[in-house]
Amino acid sequence: MKLNAIFASLVAAALLVGCGQSQDGKSGESSGEQLVIGATMLSMQNEFIVNVSDEMEAKAKELGVELITVDAERSALKQVEQVESFIAQGVDAIIMNPCEVEASSPAVKLAMAANIPIINVNSETSAKPTAFVGSDDTESARIAMRYLVDKLGGKGNILMMHGFMGQAAQLKRDNGAKEILKANPGLKLLAEQTGEWDRAKGMSLTENWIQSYGSKINAIFAHNDEMGMGAVKALEAAGLKNKVIVVSVDAIPDALQAVKKGTLDATVFQNAKEQGSKAIETAVKAAKKEAFDKEVLIPFQLVTKENVGEFLK
């Protein structure tokens, strides 16, 4: 029995050392070891999220930090489990790109209870994390909808394509759009439905709307470029693109090229590089117990054919 107890103690000590904790209870950083940050991302099938993740990787390498990135595959339950795994591994900080406002919140509470800094990037949770790095999604929708108000002269029929329901960006872009609609009674929201941030689903949804509303459609606001590009493809196939204005959010490379060609009327630039790099910088500062901003908001910018050259690489 004594041998078993000794063996258990040795295993526990080994686990602590392997998880970035020294046997005196100090973190890996204080003992001169490399900081380890765990990151759980909404979906690595989403181009914008991949862009954020790539920049996080680049900044982590620049700062000499080990970054472990996992894909939550749009599952808040899986995301919570991933954060539990990071806690068990004893990482120095966690970055979370939340799947949902409410369902991803337990992950924040778990990390905070374990005294591990957790930084939400790009999207939010109802539970308050150590810090948030992203942009004001309500404002992105206001920018997009004001563009449509201007182009339509304050009158017309609009369709709105939502992102993944329950995610902060979807909720806030919906709120921002409805705010502008309320202020412009000449605009009518014909229909709204989720395309789940997905290009193929955005195309399919637009095809259904064309069947239902046809020539009544004056404009489409898609919560992201993936869906916006899907809408453009469906409208082109139906011979309606020259009659329908499409605006979306993110300014991914495909969307910028489409704006340049004139197929996508406008997009709203969201700075993936800034979000990714600032998330890593904030996580490192929090892990080292240095001063950091608890909220880093990066502005959105409207991109049209007139200024798209500024955003193309």
CSV table of C-alpha atoms in Angstrom, one decimal:
chain,number,residue,atom,x,y,z
A,1,MET,CA,0.0,0.0,0.0
A,2,LYS,CA,2.9,2.4,0.8
A,3,LEU,CA,4.4,1.7,-2.6
A,4,ASN,CA,1.1,2.5,-4.2
A,5,ALA,CA,0.9,5.8,-2.4
A,6,ILE,CA,4.5,6.7,-3.3
A,7,PHE,CA,3.7,5.9,-7.0
A,8,ALA,CA,0.6,8.0,-6.9
A,9,SER,CA,2.5,10.9,-5.5
A,10,LEU,CA,5.2,10.6,-8.2
A,11,VAL,CA,2.5,10.5,-10.9
A,12,ALA,CA,0.8,13.7,-9.5
A,13,ALA,CA,4.2,15.5,-9.4
A,14,ALA,CA,5.0,14.5,-13.0
A,15,LEU,CA,1.6,15.7,-14.1
A,16,LEU,CA,2.1,19.1,-12.4
A,17,VAL,CA,5.5,19.5,-14.1
A,18,GLY,CA,4.1,18.4,-17.5
A,19,CYS,CA,1.3,20.9,-17.2
A,20,GLY,CA,3.6,23.9,-16.9
A,21,GLN,CA,3.6,23.9,-13.1
A,22,SER,CA,6.8,23.4,-11.2
A,23,GLN,CA,6.8,21.3,-8.0
A,24,ASP,CA,7.0,24.5,-5.9
A,25,GLY,CA,3.7,25.5,-7.3
A,26,LYS,CA,5.1,28.4,-9.5
A,27,SER,CA,4.0,28.8,-13.1
A,28,GLY,CA,6.1,27.9,-16.1
A,29,GLU,CA,6.8,31.6,-16.7
A,30,SER,CA,8.2,32.2,-13.3
A,31,SER,CA,10.5,29.2,-13.6
A,32,GLY,CA,11.8,30.5,-17.0
A,33,GLU,CA,9.8,28.1,-19.1
A,34,GLN,CA,7.8,28.9,-22.3
A,35,LEU,CA,4.3,30.3,-21.8
A,36,VAL,CA,1.6,28.0,-23.1
A,37,ILE,CA,-1.8,29.4,-24.4
A,38,GLY,CA,-4.7,27.2,-25.4
A,39,ALA,CA,-7.1,28.6,-28.0
A,40,THR,CA,-10.6,27.2,-29.0
A,41,MET,CA,-12.0,28.6,-32.2
A,42,LEU,CA,-15.7,28.7,-33.3
A,43,SER,CA,-15.0,26.9,-36.7
A,44,MET,CA,-11.9,26.4,-38.8
A,45,GLN,CA,-14.2,26.1,-41.8
A,46,ASN,CA,-14.9,29.8,-41.6
A,47,GLU,CA,-12.4,31.9,-43.6
A,48,PHE,CA,-12.5,34.9,-41.3
A,49,ILE,CA,-11.9,32.7,-38.2
A,50,VAL,CA,-9.0,31.0,-40.0
A,51,ASN,CA,-7.5,34.5,-40.7
A,52,VAL,CA,-7.8,35.4,-37.0
A,53,SER,CA,-6.2,32.0,-36.0
A,54,ASP,CA,-3.4,32.5,-38.5
A,55,GLU,CA,-2.5,35.8,-37.0
A,56,MET,CA,-2.7,34.4,-33.5
A,57,GLU,CA,-0.2,31.8,-34.5
A,58,ALA,CA,2.1,34.4,-36.1
A,59,LYS,CA,2.1,36.6,-33.0
A,60,ALA,CA,2.6,33.7,-30.7
A,61,LYS,CA,5.7,32.6,-32.7
A,62,GLU,CA,7.0,36.2,-32.6
A,63,LEU,CA,6.6,36.4,-28.8
A,64,GLY,CA,8.1,32.9,-28.2
A,65,VAL,CA,4.8,31.5,-26.9
A,66,GLU,CA,3.5,28.0,-27.5
A,67,LEU,CA,-0.1,28.1,-28.9
A,68,ILE,CA,-2.3,25.1,-28.9
A,69,THR,CA,-5.3,25.7,-31.2
A,70,VAL,CA,-8.4,23.5,-31.4
A,71,ASP,CA,-11.6,23.6,-33.5
A,72,ALA,CA,-14.9,23.7,-31.6
A,73,GLU,CA,-16.7,22.9,-34.9
A,74,ARG,CA,-19.5,25.3,-33.9
A,75,SER,CA,-20.4,23.2,-30.8
A,76,ALA,CA,-20.6,25.1,-27.5
A,77,LEU,CA,-20.6,21.8,-25.6
A,78,LYS,CA,-17.4,20.8,-27.3
A,79,GLN,CA,-15.9,24.2,-26.7
A,80,VAL,CA,-16.6,23.9,-22.9
A,81,GLU,CA,-14.9,20.5,-22.9
A,82,GLN,CA,-11.9,21.9,-24.8
A,83,VAL,CA,-11.5,24.6,-22.1
A,84,GLU,CA,-11.8,21.9,-19.4
A,85,SER,CA,-9.0,20.1,-21.2
A,86,PHE,CA,-6.8,23.3,-21.3
A,87,ILE,CA,-7.4,23.7,-17.5
A,88,ALA,CA,-6.4,20.1,-16.9
A,89,GLN,CA,-3.2,20.7,-19.0
A,90,GLY,CA,-2.4,23.7,-16.8
A,91,VAL,CA,-2.0,26.2,-19.6
A,92,ASP,CA,-1.0,29.8,-18.7
A,93,ALA,CA,-3.9,31.5,-20.5
A,94,ILE,CA,-6.9,30.6,-22.7
A,95,ILE,CA,-8.2,32.4,-25.8
A,96,MET,CA,-11.8,31.5,-26.7
A,97,ASN,CA,-13.7,32.5,-29.9
A,98,PRO,CA,-17.1,31.7,-28.5
A,99,CYS,CA,-19.7,29.5,-30.3
A,100,GLU,CA,-22.6,31.0,-28.4
A,101,VAL,CA,-23.3,33.8,-26.0
A,102,GLU,CA,-24.9,31.6,-23.3
A,103,ALA,CA,-23.9,28.1,-24.1
A,104,SER,CA,-20.1,29.0,-24.2
A,105,SER,CA,-20.3,30.9,-20.9
A,106,PRO,CA,-19.6,27.9,-18.6
A,107,ALA,CA,-16.2,27.8,-20.2
A,108,VAL,CA,-15.4,31.3,-19.0
A,109,LYS,CA,-16.6,30.5,-15.5
A,110,LEU,CA,-14.5,27.3,-15.3
A,111,ALA,CA,-11.3,29.2,-16.4
A,112,MET,CA,-11.9,32.0,-14.0
A,113,ALA,CA,-12.5,29.5,-11.1
A,114,ALA,CA,-9.2,27.9,-12.0
A,115,ASN,CA,-7.5,31.3,-11.9
A,116,ILE,CA,-6.5,31.0,-15.6
A,117,PRO,CA,-6.9,34.2,-17.6
A,118,ILE,CA,-9.5,33.7,-20.5
A,119,ILE,CA,-9.7,36.1,-23.3
A,120,ASN,CA,-12.7,36.2,-25.7
A,121,VAL,CA,-11.7,37.0,-29.2
A,122,ASN,CA,-14.1,38.3,-32.0
A,123,SER,CA,-17.3,37.2,-30.2
A,124,GLU,CA,-18.7,37.5,-26.7
A,125,THR,CA,-20.3,35.5,-23.9
A,126,SER,CA,-22.7,36.6,-21.2
A,127,ALA,CA,-20.2,35.5,-18.6
A,128,LYS,CA,-17.5,38.2,-18.3
A,129,PRO,CA,-14.0,37.0,-19.3
A,130,THR,CA,-10.7,38.4,-18.2
A,131,ALA,CA,-10.7,40.5,-21.4
A,132,PHE,CA,-12.4,40.9,-24.7
A,133,VAL,CA,-10.7,41.6,-28.0
A,134,GLY,CA,-12.8,42.2,-31.1
A,135,SER,CA,-15.1,44.8,-32.7
A,136,ASP,CA,-18.5,46.3,-32.1
A,137,ASP,CA,-20.7,44.0,-34.2
A,138,THR,CA,-23.7,46.3,-33.7
A,139,GLU,CA,-21.8,49.0,-35.5
A,140,SER,CA,-20.9,46.7,-38.4
A,141,ALA,CA,-24.6,46.2,-39.1
A,142,ARG,CA,-25.3,49.9,-38.8
A,143,ILE,CA,-22.6,50.6,-41.4
A,144,ALA,CA,-24.0,48.0,-43.8
A,145,MET,CA,-27.6,49.1,-43.4
A,146,ARG,CA,-26.8,52.8,-43.8
A,147,TYR,CA,-25.1,51.9,-47.1
A,148,LEU,CA,-28.4,50.3,-48.2
A,149,VAL,CA,-30.4,53.3,-47.0
A,150,ASP,CA,-28.2,55.5,-49.1
A,151,LYS,CA,-28.3,53.3,-52.2
A,152,LEU,CA,-32.0,52.7,-52.1
A,153,GLY,CA,-32.9,56.3,-51.2
A,154,GLY,CA,-34.6,55.1,-48.0
A,155,LYS,CA,-37.2,52.9,-49.8
A,156,GLY,CA,-37.2,49.3,-50.7
A,157,ASN,CA,-37.5,45.6,-49.7
A,158,ILE,CA,-34.6,44.0,-47.8
A,159,LEU,CA,-33.8,40.4,-46.9
A,160,MET,CA,-31.5,39.7,-44.0
A,161,MET,CA,-29.3,36.6,-43.7
A,162,HIS,CA,-28.3,35.8,-40.2
A,163,GLY,CA,-25.2,34.1,-38.9
A,164,PHE,CA,-25.1,31.2,-36.5
A,165,MET,CA,-28.1,31.8,-34.2
A,166,GLY,CA,-27.3,32.6,-30.6
A,167,GLN,CA,-23.7,33.8,-31.4
A,168,ALA,CA,-22.9,37.3,-30.2
A,169,ALA,CA,-22.1,38.6,-33.8
A,170,GLN,CA,-25.5,37.3,-35.0
A,171,LEU,CA,-27.4,38.9,-32.2
A,172,LYS,CA,-25.6,42.2,-32.4
A,173,ARG,CA,-25.7,42.5,-36.2
A,174,ASP,CA,-29.4,41.8,-36.0
A,175,ASN,CA,-29.9,44.5,-33.4
A,176,GLY,CA,-27.8,47.0,-35.4
A,177,ALA,CA,-29.8,46.3,-38.6
A,178,LYS,CA,-33.2,46.5,-36.8
A,179,GLU,CA,-32.1,49.9,-35.3
A,180,ILE,CA,-31.5,51.3,-38.8
A,181,LEU,CA,-34.7,49.7,-40.2
A,182,LYS,CA,-36.7,51.3,-37.4
A,183,ALA,CA,-35.3,54.7,-38.2
A,184,ASN,CA,-36.1,54.3,-41.9
A,185,PRO,CA,-39.8,53.2,-42.2
A,186,GLY,CA,-39.5,53.3,-46.0
A,187,LEU,CA,-37.4,50.1,-45.8
A,188,LYS,CA,-39.3,46.8,-45.4
A,189,LEU,CA,-37.8,43.6,-44.1
A,190,LEU,CA,-39.3,41.0,-46.4
A,191,ALA,CA,-37.8,38.0,-44.6
A,192,GLU,CA,-34.9,37.0,-42.4
A,193,GLN,CA,-33.3,33.6,-41.8
A,194,THR,CA,-30.0,32.0,-40.8
A,195,GLY,CA,-27.4,30.9,-43.3
A,196,GLU,CA,-25.1,29.8,-40.5
A,197,TRP,CA,-22.2,31.9,-41.8
A,198,ASP,CA,-21.9,29.3,-44.7
A,199,ARG,CA,-21.5,30.2,-48.4
A,200,ALA,CA,-23.5,27.1,-49.7
A,201,LYS,CA,-26.3,27.7,-47.2
A,202,GLY,CA,-26.4,31.4,-48.2
A,203,MET,CA,-26.7,30.5,-51.8
A,204,SER,CA,-29.5,28.0,-51.1
A,205,LEU,CA,-31.4,30.4,-48.9
A,206,THR,CA,-31.2,33.1,-51.6
A,207,GLU,CA,-32.5,30.7,-54.2
A,208,ASN,CA,-35.5,30.0,-51.9
A,209,TRP,CA,-36.0,33.7,-51.5
A,210,ILE,CA,-35.9,34.3,-55.3
A,211,GLN,CA,-38.6,31.7,-55.6
A,212,SER,CA,-40.8,33.4,-53.0
A,213,TYR,CA,-40.2,37.1,-53.7
A,214,GLY,CA,-38.6,37.4,-57.2
A,215,SER,CA,-38.5,41.0,-58.5
A,216,LYS,CA,-39.7,42.3,-55.1
A,217,ILE,CA,-36.2,42.0,-53.7
A,218,ASN,CA,-34.2,45.2,-53.7
A,219,ALA,CA,-31.3,44.3,-51.4
A,220,ILE,CA,-29.8,41.6,-49.2
A,221,PHE,CA,-27.8,42.2,-46.0
A,222,ALA,CA,-25.8,39.1,-45.1
A,223,HIS,CA,-24.2,39.0,-41.7
A,224,ASN,CA,-20.9,37.8,-43.2
A,225,ASP,CA,-19.1,37.6,-46.6
A,226,GLU,CA,-19.4,33.8,-46.9
A,227,MET,CA,-23.2,34.1,-47.0
A,228,GLY,CA,-23.0,37.3,-49.1
A,229,MET,CA,-20.9,35.5,-51.7
A,230,GLY,CA,-23.5,32.7,-51.8
A,231,ALA,CA,-26.2,35.3,-52.3
A,232,VAL,CA,-24.3,36.9,-55.1
A,233,LYS,CA,-23.9,33.5,-56.9
A,234,ALA,CA,-27.6,32.7,-56.6
A,235,LEU,CA,-28.6,36.1,-57.9
A,236,GLU,CA,-26.2,35.9,-60.8
A,237,ALA,CA,-27.6,32.5,-61.8
A,238,ALA,CA,-31.1,33.9,-61.7
A,239,GLY,CA,-30.1,37.0,-63.8
A,240,LEU,CA,-31.1,39.3,-60.9
A,241,LYS,CA,-27.7,40.6,-59.6
A,242,ASN,CA,-27.9,43.9,-61.5
A,243,LYS,CA,-31.3,44.5,-59.8
A,244,VAL,CA,-30.4,43.6,-56.2
A,245,ILE,CA,-27.8,45.3,-53.9
A,246,VAL,CA,-25.8,42.9,-51.7
A,247,VAL,CA,-23.7,44.0,-48.7
A,248,SER,CA,-22.0,41.8,-46.1
A,249,VAL,CA,-19.4,41.9,-43.4
A,250,ASP,CA,-15.7,40.8,-42.9
A,251,ALA,CA,-13.9,41.9,-46.1
A,252,ILE,CA,-12.3,38.4,-46.7
A,253,PRO,CA,-10.2,38.2,-49.9
A,254,ASP,CA,-12.9,36.7,-52.0
A,255,ALA,CA,-15.3,39.5,-51.0
A,256,LEU,CA,-12.8,42.2,-51.8
A,257,GLN,CA,-12.2,40.8,-55.2
A,258,ALA,CA,-16.0,40.6,-55.8
A,259,VAL,CA,-16.3,44.3,-54.7
A,260,LYS,CA,-13.5,45.2,-57.1
A,261,LYS,CA,-15.4,43.4,-59.9
A,262,GLY,CA,-18.7,44.9,-58.9
A,263,THR,CA,-20.5,41.7,-58.2
A,264,LEU,CA,-20.7,42.3,-54.4
A,265,ASP,CA,-21.7,45.9,-53.8
A,266,ALA,CA,-20.0,46.4,-50.5
A,267,THR,CA,-18.5,44.7,-47.5
A,268,VAL,CA,-17.6,45.9,-44.0
A,269,PHE,CA,-13.9,45.4,-43.1
A,270,GLN,CA,-13.3,43.6,-39.9
A,271,ASN,CA,-9.6,43.5,-39.0
A,272,ALA,CA,-8.8,39.8,-38.5
A,273,LYS,CA,-5.1,40.5,-38.1
A,274,GLU,CA,-5.6,43.1,-35.4
A,275,GLN,CA,-8.0,40.8,-33.5
A,276,GLY,CA,-5.6,37.8,-33.6
A,277,SER,CA,-2.5,39.7,-32.6
A,278,LYS,CA,-4.2,41.7,-29.9
A,279,ALA,CA,-5.7,38.5,-28.4
A,280,ILE,CA,-2.3,36.9,-28.1
A,281,GLU,CA,-0.7,40.1,-26.7
A,282,THR,CA,-3.5,40.4,-24.1
A,283,ALA,CA,-3.3,36.8,-23.1
A,284,VAL,CA,0.5,37.0,-22.6
A,285,LYS,CA,0.2,40.1,-20.5
A,286,ALA,CA,-2.6,38.6,-18.4
A,287,ALA,CA,-0.6,35.4,-17.9
A,288,LYS,CA,2.5,37.4,-16.8
A,289,LYS,CA,0.2,39.5,-14.5
A,290,GLU,CA,1.2,42.7,-16.4
A,291,ALA,CA,-1.2,45.6,-17.1
A,292,PHE,CA,-3.6,45.0,-20.0
A,293,ASP,CA,-6.8,46.5,-21.5
A,294,LYS,CA,-9.9,44.6,-20.5
A,295,GLU,CA,-11.6,45.6,-23.7
A,296,VAL,CA,-9.9,46.1,-27.0
A,297,LEU,CA,-12.3,47.3,-29.7
A,298,ILE,CA,-11.1,47.5,-33.3
A,299,PRO,CA,-13.1,49.7,-35.7
A,300,PHE,CA,-15.0,48.5,-38.8
A,301,GLN,CA,-14.8,50.2,-42.2
A,302,LEU,CA,-17.1,50.3,-45.2
A,303,VAL,CA,-15.5,48.9,-48.3
A,304,THR,CA,-16.9,49.9,-51.7
A,305,LYS,CA,-15.5,49.8,-55.3
A,306,GLU,CA,-14.2,53.4,-54.7
A,307,ASN,CA,-11.9,52.4,-51.8
A,308,VAL,CA,-11.4,48.6,-52.2
A,309,GLY,CA,-7.8,49.2,-53.5
A,310,GLU,CA,-6.8,50.2,-50.0
A,311,PHE,CA,-7.8,46.8,-48.6
A,312,LEU,CA,-6.4,44.5,-51.3
A,313,LYS,CA,-2.9,43.1,-50.7
